[in-house]
JSON list of C-alpha atoms in Angstrom, two decimals:
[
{"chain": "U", "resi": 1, "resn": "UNK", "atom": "CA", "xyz": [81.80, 95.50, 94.56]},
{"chain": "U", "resi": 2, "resn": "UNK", "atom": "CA", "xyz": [84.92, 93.56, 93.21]},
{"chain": "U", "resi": 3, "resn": "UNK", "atom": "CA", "xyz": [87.86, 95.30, 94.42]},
{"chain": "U", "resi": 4, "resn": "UNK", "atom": "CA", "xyz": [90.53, 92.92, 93.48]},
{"chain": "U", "resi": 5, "resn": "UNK", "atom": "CA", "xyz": [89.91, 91.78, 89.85]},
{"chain": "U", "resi": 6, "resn": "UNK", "atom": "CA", "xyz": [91.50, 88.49, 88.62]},
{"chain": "U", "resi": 7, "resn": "UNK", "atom": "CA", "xyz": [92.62, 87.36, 85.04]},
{"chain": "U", "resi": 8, "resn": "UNK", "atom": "CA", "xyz": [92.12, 84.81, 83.07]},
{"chain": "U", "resi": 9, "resn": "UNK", "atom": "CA", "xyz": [89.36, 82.95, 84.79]},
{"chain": "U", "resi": 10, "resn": "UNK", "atom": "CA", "xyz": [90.98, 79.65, 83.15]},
{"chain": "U", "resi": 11, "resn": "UNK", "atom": "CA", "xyz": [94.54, 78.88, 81.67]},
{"chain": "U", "resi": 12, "resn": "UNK", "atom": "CA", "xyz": [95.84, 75.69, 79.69]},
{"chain": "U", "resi": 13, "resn": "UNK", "atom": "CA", "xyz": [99.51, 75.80, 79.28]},
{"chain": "U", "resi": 14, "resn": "UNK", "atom": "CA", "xyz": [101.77, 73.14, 78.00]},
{"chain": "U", "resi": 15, "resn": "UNK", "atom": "CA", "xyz": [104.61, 71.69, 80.40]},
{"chain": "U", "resi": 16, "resn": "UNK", "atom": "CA", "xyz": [107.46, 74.14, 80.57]},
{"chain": "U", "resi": 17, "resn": "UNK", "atom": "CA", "xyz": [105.50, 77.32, 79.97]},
{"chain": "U", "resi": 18, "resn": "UNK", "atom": "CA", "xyz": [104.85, 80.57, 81.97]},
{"chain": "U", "resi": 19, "resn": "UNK", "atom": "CA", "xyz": [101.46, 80.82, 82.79]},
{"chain": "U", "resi": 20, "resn": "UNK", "atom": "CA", "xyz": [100.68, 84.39, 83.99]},
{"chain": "U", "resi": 21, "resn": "UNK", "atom": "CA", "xyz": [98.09, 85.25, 86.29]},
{"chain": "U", "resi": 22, "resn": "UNK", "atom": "CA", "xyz": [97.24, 88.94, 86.87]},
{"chain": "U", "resi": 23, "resn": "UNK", "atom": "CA", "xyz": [95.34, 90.72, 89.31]},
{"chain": "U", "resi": 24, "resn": "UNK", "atom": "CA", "xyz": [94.10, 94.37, 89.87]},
{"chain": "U", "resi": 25, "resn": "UNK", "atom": "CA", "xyz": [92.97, 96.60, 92.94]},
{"chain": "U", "resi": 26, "resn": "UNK", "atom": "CA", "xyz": [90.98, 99.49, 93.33]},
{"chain": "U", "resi": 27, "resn": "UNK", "atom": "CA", "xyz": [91.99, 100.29, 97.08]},
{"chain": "U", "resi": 28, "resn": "UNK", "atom": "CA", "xyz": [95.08, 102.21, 97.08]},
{"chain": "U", "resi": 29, "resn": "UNK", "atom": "CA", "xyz": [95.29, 101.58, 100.85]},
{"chain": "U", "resi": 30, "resn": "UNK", "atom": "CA", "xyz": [95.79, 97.79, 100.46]},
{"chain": "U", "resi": 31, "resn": "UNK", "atom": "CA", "xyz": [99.66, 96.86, 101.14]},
{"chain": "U", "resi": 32, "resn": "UNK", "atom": "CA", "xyz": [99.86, 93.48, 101.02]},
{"chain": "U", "resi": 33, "resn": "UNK", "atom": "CA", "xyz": [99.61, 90.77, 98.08]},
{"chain": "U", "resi": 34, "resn": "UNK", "atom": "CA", "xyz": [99.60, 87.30, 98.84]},
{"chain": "U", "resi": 35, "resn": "UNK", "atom": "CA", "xyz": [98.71, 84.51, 96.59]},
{"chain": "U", "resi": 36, "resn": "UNK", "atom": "CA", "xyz": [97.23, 81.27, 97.52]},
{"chain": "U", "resi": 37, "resn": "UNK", "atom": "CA", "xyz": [96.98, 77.99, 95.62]},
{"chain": "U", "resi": 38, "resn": "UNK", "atom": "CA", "xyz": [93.94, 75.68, 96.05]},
{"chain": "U", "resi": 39, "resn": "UNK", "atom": "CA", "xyz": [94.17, 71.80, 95.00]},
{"chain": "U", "resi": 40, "resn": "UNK", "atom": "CA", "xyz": [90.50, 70.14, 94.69]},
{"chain": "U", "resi": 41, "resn": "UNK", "atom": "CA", "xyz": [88.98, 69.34, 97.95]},
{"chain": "U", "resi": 42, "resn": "UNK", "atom": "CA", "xyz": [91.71, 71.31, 100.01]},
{"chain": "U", "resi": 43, "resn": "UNK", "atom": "CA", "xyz": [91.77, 74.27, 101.20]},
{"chain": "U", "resi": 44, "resn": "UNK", "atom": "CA", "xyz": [94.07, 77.49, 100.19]},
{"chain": "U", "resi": 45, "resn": "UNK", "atom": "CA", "xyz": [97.22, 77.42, 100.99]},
{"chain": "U", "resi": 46, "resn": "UNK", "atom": "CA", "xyz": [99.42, 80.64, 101.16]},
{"chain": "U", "resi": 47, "resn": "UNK", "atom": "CA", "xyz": [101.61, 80.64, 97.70]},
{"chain": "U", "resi": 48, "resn": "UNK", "atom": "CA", "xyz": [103.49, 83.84, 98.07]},
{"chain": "U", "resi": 49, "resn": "UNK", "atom": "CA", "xyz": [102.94, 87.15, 99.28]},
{"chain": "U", "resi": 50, "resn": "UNK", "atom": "CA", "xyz": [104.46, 90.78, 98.55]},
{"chain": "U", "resi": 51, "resn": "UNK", "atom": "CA", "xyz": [104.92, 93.94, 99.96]},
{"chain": "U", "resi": 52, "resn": "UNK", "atom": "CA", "xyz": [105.11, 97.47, 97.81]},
{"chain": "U", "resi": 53, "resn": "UNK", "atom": "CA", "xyz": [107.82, 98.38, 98.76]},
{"chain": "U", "resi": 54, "resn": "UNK", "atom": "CA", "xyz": [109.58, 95.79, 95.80]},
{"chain": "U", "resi": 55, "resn": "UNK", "atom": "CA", "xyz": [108.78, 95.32, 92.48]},
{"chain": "U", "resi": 56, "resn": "UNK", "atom": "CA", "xyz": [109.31, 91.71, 92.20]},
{"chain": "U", "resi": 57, "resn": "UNK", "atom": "CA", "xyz": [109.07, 88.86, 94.64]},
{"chain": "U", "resi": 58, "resn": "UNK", "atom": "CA", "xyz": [110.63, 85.46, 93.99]},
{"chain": "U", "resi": 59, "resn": "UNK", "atom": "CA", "xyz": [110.43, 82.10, 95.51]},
{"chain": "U", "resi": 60, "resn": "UNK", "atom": "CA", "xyz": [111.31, 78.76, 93.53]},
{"chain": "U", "resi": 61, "resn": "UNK", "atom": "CA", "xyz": [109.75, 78.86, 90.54]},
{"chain": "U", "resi": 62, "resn": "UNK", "atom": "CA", "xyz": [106.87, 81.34, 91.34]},
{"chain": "U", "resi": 63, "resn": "UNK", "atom": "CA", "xyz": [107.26, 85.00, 90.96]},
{"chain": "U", "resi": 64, "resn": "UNK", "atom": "CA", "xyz": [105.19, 88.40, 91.55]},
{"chain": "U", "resi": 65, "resn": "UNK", "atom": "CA", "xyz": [105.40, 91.10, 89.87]},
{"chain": "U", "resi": 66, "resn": "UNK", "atom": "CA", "xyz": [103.75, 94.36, 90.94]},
{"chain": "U", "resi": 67, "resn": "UNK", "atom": "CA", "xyz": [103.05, 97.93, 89.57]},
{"chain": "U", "resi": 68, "resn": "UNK", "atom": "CA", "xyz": [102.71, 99.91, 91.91]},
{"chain": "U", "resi": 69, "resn": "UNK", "atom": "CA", "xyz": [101.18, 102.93, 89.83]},
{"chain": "U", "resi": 70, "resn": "UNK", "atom": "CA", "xyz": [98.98, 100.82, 87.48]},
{"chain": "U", "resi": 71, "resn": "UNK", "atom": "CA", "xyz": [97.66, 98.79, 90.42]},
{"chain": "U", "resi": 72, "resn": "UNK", "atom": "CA", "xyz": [98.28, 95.75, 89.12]},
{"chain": "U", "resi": 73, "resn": "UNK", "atom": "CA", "xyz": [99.91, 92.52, 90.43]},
{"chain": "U", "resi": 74, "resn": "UNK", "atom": "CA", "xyz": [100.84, 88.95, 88.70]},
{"chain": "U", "resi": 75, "resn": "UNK", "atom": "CA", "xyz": [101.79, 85.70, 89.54]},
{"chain": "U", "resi": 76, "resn": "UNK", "atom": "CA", "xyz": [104.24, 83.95, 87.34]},
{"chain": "U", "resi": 77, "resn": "UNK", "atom": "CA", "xyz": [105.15, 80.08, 87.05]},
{"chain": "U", "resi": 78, "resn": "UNK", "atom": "CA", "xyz": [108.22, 79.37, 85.88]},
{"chain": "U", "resi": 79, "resn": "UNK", "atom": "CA", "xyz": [109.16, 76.09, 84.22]},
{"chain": "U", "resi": 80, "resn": "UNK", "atom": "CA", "xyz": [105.59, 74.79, 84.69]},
{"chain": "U", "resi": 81, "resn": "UNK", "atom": "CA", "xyz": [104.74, 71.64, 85.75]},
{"chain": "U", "resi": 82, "resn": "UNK", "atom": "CA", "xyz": [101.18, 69.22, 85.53]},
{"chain": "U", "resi": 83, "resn": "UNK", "atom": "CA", "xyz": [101.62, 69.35, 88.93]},
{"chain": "U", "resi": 84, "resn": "UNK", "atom": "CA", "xyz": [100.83, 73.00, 89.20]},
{"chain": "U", "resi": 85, "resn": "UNK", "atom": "CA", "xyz": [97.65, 72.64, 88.21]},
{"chain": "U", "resi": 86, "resn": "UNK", "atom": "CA", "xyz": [95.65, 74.11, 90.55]},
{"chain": "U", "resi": 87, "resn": "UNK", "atom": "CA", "xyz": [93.03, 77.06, 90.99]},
{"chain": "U", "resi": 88, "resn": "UNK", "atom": "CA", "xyz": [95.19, 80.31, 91.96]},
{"chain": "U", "resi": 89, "resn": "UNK", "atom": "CA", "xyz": [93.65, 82.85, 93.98]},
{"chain": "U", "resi": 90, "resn": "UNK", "atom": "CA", "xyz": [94.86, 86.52, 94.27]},
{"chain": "U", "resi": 91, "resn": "UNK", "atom": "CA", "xyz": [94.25, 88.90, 97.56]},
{"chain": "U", "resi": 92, "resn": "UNK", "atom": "CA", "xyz": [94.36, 91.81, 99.05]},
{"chain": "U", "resi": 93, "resn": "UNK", "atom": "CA", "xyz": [94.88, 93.86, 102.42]},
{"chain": "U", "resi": 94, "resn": "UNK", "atom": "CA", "xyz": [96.23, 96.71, 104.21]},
{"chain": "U", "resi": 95, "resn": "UNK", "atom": "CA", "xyz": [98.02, 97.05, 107.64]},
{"chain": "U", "resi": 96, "resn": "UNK", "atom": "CA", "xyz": [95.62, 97.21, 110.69]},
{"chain": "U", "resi": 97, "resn": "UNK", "atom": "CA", "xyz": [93.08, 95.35, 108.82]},
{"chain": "U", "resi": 98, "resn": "UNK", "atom": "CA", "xyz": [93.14, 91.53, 109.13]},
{"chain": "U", "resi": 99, "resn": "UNK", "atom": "CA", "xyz": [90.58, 90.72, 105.97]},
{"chain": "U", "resi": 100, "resn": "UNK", "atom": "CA", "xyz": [91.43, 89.78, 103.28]},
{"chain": "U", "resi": 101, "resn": "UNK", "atom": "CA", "xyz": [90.01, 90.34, 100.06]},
{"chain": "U", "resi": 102, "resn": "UNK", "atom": "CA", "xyz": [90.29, 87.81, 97.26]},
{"chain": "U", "resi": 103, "resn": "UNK", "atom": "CA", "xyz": [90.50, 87.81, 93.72]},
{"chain": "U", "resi": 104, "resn": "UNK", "atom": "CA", "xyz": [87.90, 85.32, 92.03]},
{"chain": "U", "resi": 105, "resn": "UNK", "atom": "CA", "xyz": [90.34, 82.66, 91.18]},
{"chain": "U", "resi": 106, "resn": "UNK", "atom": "CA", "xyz": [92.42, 81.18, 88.24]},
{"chain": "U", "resi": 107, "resn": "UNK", "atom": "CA", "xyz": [91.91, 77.49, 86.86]},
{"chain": "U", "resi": 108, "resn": "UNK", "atom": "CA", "xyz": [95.42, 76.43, 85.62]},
{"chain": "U", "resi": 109, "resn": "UNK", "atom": "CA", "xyz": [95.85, 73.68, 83.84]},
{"chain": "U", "resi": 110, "resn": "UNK", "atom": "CA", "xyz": [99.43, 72.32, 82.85]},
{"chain": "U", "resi": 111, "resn": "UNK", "atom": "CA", "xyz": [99.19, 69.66, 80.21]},
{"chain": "U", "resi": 112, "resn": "UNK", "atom": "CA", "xyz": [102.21, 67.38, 79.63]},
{"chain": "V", "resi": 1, "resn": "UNK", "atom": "CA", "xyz": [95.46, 71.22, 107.64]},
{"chain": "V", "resi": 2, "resn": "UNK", "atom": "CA", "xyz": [97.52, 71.62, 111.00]},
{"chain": "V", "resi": 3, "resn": "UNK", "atom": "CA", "xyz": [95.78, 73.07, 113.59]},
{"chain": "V", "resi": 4, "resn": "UNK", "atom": "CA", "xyz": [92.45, 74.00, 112.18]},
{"chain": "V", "resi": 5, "resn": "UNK", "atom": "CA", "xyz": [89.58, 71.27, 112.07]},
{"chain": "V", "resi": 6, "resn": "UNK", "atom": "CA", "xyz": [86.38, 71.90, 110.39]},
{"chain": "V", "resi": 7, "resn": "UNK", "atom": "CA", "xyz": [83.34, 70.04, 111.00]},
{"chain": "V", "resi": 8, "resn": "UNK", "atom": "CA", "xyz": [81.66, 67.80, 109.31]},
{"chain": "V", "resi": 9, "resn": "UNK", "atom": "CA", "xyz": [83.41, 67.87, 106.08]},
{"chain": "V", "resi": 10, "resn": "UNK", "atom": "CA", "xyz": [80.05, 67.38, 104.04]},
{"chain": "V", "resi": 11, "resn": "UNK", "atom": "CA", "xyz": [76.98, 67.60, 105.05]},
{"chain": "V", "resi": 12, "resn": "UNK", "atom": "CA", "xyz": [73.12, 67.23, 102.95]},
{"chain": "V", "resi": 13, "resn": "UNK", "atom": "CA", "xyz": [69.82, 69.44, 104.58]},
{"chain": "V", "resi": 14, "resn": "UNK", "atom": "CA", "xyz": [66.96, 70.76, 103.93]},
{"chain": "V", "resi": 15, "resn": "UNK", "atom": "CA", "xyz": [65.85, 74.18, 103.09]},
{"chain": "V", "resi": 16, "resn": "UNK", "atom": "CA", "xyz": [64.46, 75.47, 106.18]},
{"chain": "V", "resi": 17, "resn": "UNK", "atom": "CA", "xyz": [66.54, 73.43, 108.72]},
{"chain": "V", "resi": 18, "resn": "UNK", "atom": "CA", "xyz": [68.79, 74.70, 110.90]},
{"chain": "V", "resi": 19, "resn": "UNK", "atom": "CA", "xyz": [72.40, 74.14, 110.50]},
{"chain": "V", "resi": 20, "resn": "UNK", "atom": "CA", "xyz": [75.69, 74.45, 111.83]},
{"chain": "V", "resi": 21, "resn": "UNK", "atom": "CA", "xyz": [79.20, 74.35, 110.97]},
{"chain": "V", "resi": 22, "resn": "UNK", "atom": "CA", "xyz": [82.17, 74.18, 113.46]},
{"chain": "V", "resi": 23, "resn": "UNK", "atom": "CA", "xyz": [85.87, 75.13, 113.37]},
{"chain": "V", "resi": 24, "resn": "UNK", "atom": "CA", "xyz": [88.23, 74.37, 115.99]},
{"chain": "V", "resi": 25, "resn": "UNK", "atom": "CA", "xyz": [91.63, 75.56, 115.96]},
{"chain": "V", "resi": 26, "resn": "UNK", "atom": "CA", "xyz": [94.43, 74.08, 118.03]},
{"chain": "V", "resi": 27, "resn": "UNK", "atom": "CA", "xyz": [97.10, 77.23, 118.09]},
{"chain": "V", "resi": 28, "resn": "UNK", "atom": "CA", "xyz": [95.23, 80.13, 120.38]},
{"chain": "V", "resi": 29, "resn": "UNK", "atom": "CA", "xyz": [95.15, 82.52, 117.75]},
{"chain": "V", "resi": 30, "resn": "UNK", "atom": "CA", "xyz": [92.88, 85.75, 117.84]},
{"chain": "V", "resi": 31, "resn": "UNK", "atom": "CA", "xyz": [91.13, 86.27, 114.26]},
{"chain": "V", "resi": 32, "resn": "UNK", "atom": "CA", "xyz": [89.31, 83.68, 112.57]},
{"chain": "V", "resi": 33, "resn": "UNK", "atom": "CA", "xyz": [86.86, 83.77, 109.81]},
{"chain": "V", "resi": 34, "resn": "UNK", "atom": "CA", "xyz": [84.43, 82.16, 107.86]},
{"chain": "V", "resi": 35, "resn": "UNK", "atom": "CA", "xyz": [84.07, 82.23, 104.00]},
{"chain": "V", "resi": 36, "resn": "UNK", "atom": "CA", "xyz": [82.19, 80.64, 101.17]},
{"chain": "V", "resi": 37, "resn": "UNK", "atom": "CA", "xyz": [83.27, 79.35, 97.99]},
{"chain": "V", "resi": 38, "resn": "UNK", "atom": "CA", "xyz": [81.14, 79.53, 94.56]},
{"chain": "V", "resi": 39, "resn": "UNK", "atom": "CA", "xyz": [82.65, 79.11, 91.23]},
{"chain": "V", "resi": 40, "resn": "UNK", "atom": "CA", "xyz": [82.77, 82.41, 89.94]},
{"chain": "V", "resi": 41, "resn": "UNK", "atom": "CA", "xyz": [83.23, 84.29, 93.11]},
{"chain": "V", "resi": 42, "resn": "UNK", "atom": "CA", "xyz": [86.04, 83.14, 94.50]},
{"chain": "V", "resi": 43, "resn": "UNK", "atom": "CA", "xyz": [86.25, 83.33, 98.24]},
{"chain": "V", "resi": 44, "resn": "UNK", "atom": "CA", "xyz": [83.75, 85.78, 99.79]},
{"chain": "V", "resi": 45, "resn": "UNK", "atom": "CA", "xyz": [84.20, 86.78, 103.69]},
{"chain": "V", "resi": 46, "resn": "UNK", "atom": "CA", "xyz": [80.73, 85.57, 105.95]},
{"chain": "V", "resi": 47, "resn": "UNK", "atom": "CA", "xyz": [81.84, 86.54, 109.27]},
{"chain": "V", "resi": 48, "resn": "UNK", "atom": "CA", "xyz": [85.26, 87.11, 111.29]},
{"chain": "V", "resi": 49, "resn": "UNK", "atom": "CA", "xyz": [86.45, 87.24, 114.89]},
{"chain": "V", "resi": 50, "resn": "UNK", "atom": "CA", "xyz": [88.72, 89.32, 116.62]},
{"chain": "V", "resi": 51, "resn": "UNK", "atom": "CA", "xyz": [88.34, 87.78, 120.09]},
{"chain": "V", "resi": 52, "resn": "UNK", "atom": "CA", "xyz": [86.27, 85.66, 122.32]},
{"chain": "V", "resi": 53, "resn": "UNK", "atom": "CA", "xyz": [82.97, 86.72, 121.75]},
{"chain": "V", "resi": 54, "resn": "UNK", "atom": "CA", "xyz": [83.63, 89.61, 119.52]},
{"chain": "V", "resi": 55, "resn": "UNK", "atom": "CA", "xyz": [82.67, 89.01, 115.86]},
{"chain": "V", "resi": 56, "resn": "UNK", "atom": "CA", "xyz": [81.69, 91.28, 112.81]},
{"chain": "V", "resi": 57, "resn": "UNK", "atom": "CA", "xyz": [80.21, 90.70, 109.93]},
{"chain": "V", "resi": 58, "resn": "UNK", "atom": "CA", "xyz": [81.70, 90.15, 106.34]},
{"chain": "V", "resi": 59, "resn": "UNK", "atom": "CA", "xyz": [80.50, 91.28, 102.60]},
{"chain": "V", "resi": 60, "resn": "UNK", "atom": "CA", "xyz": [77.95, 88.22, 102.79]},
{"chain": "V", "resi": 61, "resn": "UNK", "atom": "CA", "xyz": [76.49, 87.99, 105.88]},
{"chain": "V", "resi": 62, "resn": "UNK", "atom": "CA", "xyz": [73.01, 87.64, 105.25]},
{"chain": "V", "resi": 63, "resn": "UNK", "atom": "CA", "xyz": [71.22, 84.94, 106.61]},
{"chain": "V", "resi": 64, "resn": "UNK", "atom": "CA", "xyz": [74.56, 83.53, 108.64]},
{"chain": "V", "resi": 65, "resn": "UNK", "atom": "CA", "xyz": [74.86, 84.28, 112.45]},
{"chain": "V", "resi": 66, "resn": "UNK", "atom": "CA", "xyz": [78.11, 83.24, 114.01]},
{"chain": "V", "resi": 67, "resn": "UNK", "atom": "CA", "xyz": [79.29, 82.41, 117.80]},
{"chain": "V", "resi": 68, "resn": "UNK", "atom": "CA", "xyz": [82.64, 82.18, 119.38]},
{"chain": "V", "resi": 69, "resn": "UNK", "atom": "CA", "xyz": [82.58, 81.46, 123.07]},
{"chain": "V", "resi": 70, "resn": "UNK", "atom": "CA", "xyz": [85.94, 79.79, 123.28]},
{"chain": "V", "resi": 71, "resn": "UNK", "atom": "CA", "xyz": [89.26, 81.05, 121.73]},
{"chain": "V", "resi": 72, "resn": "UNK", "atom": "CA", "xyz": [89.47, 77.92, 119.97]},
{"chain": "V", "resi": 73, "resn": "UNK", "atom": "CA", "xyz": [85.99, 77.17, 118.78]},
{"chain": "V", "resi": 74, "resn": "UNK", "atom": "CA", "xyz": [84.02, 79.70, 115.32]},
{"chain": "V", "resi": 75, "resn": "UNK", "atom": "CA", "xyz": [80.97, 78.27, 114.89]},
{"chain": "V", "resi": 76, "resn": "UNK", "atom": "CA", "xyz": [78.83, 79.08, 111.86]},
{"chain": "V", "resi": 77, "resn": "UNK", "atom": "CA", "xyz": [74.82, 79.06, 112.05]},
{"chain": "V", "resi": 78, "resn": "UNK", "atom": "CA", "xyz": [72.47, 79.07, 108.80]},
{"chain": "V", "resi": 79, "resn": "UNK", "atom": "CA", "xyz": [69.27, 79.97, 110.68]},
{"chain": "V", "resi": 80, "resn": "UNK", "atom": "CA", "xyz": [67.32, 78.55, 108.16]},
{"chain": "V", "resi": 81, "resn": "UNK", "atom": "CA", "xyz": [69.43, 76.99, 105.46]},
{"chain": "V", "resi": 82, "resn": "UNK", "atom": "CA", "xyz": [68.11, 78.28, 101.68]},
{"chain": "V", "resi": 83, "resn": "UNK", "atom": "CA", "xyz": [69.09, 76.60, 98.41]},
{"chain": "V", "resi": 84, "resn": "UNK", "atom": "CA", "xyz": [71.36, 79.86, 97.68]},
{"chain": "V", "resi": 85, "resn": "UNK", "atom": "CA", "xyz": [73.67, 78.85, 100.33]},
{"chain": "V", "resi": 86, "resn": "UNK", "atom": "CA", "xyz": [74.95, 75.29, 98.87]},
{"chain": "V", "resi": 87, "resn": "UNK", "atom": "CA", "xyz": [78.74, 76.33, 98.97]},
{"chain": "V", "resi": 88, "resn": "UNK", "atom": "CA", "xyz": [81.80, 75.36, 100.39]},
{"chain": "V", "resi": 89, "resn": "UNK", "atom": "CA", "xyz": [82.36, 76.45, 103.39]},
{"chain": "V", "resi": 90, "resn": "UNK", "atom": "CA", "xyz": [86.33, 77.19, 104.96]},
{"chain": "V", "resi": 91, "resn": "UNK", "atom": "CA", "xyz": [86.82, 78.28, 108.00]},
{"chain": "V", "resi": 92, "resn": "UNK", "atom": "CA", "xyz": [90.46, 80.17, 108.45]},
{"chain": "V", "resi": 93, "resn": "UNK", "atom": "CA", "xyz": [92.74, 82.04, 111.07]},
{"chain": "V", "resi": 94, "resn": "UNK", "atom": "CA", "xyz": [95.72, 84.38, 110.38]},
{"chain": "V", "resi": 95, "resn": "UNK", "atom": "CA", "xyz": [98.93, 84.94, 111.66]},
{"chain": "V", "resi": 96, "resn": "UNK", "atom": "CA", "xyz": [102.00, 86.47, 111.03]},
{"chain": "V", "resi": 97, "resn": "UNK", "atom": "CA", "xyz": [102.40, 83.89, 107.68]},
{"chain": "V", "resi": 98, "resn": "UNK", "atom": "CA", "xyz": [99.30, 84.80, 106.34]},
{"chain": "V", "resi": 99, "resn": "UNK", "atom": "CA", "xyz": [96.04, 82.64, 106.50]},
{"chain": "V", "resi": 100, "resn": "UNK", "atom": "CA", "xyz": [95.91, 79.27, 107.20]},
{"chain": "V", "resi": 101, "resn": "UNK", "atom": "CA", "xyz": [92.66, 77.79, 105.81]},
{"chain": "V", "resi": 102, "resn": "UNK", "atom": "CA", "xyz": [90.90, 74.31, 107.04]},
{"chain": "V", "resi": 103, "resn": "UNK", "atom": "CA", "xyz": [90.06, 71.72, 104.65]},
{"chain": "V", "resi": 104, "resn": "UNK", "atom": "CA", "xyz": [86.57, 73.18, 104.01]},
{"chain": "V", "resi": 105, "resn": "UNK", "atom": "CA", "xyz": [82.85, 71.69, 104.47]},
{"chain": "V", "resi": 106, "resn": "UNK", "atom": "CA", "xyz": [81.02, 70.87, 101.35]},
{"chain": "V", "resi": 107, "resn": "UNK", "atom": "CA", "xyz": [77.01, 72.06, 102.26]},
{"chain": "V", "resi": 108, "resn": "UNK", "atom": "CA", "xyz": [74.10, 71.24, 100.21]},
{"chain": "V", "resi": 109, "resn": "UNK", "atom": "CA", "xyz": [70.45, 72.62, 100.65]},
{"chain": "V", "resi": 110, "resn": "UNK", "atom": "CA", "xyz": [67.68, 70.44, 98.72]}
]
């Protein structure tokens, strides 16, 4: 059972664009949102995370958005750059409960 | 990554062997956990701990035991390692910034 469902599975966007990332729960428990960005042959590392309690989260150039009543949570890049490219995973928990739950990952790919 | 070791990085077996992976962690801290990596399934939870000696399992656990006798030490047994469990393997542990994952262990069953 997927409870946090990620889209696109891939993304190719030129140099300077805003890829977009979205991801949606089922759980309505789950109160925190982090993302995490995976290089090849690393491991995640913790992108950005957000609370409910805001709409919008930004640090740098990356930005979450949630919606609290659809469910739904995205990651946007801002000013993208080749060396974004990365796979971008989305995730999921709630207070009291130290698992996470992850989305099944984004491929971006930032062409120059 | 700093603080969080995970042994060996790649490893080659046989189905039917025995196998296990370690993670060590330098910075004392309580929950650690094991996942696997498959392209199309993101990360999927194998085990966790909450303590020395107290572990649970995840939404994959079949066919995984795990151990953790030390505070600093998860280890990761495949009883008997099956073709379906060529993965990557990362060991993490969480704290008040979120998880910090190690650099993973790339396993493949022949």
């Amino acid at each position: 059972q997927q409870q946090v469902k990620q889209s696109p599975q891939s993304l190719i966007v030129q140099k300077g664009g805003i890829p977009i990332i979205n991801c949606a729960y089922e759980n309505t428990a789950f109160d925190y949102f982090p993302w995490y960005q995976q290089f090849p042959g690393k491991g995640p590392a913790l992108l950005i995370a957000i609370r409910p309690d805001v709409s919008e989260k930004k640090e740098g150039r990356f930005t979450i958005s949630f919606n609290k009543s659809a469910k739904q949570f995205s990651l946007h890049i801002m000013d993208s750059q080749p060396g974004d490219s990365a796979t971008y995973f989305c995730a999921a928990s709630w207070f009291g409960n130290e698992k996470l739950t992850f989305g099944t990952g984004t491929r971006l790919t930032i062409i120059p | 990554d700093a603080g969080i070791t995970q042994s060996p990085r790649h490893k080659v077996t046989e189905t039917g062997t025995p196998v296990t992976l370690r993670c060590h962690q330098t910075e004392n801290h309580r929950y650690m956990y094991w996942y696997r990596q498959d392209p199309g399934h993101g990360l999927r939870l194998i085990h966790y701990s909450y303590g020395v000696k107290d572990t649970d399992k995840g939404e994959v656990s079949d066919g995984y035991s795990v151990s953790r006798s030390k505070t600093e030490d998860f280890l990761l047994t495949l009883e008997s390692a099956t073709s379906s469990q060529t993965s990557v393997y990362f060991c993490a542990i969480s704290d008040r910034e979120g998880y910090t994952f190690g650099s993973g262990t790339r396993l493949t069953v022949v």
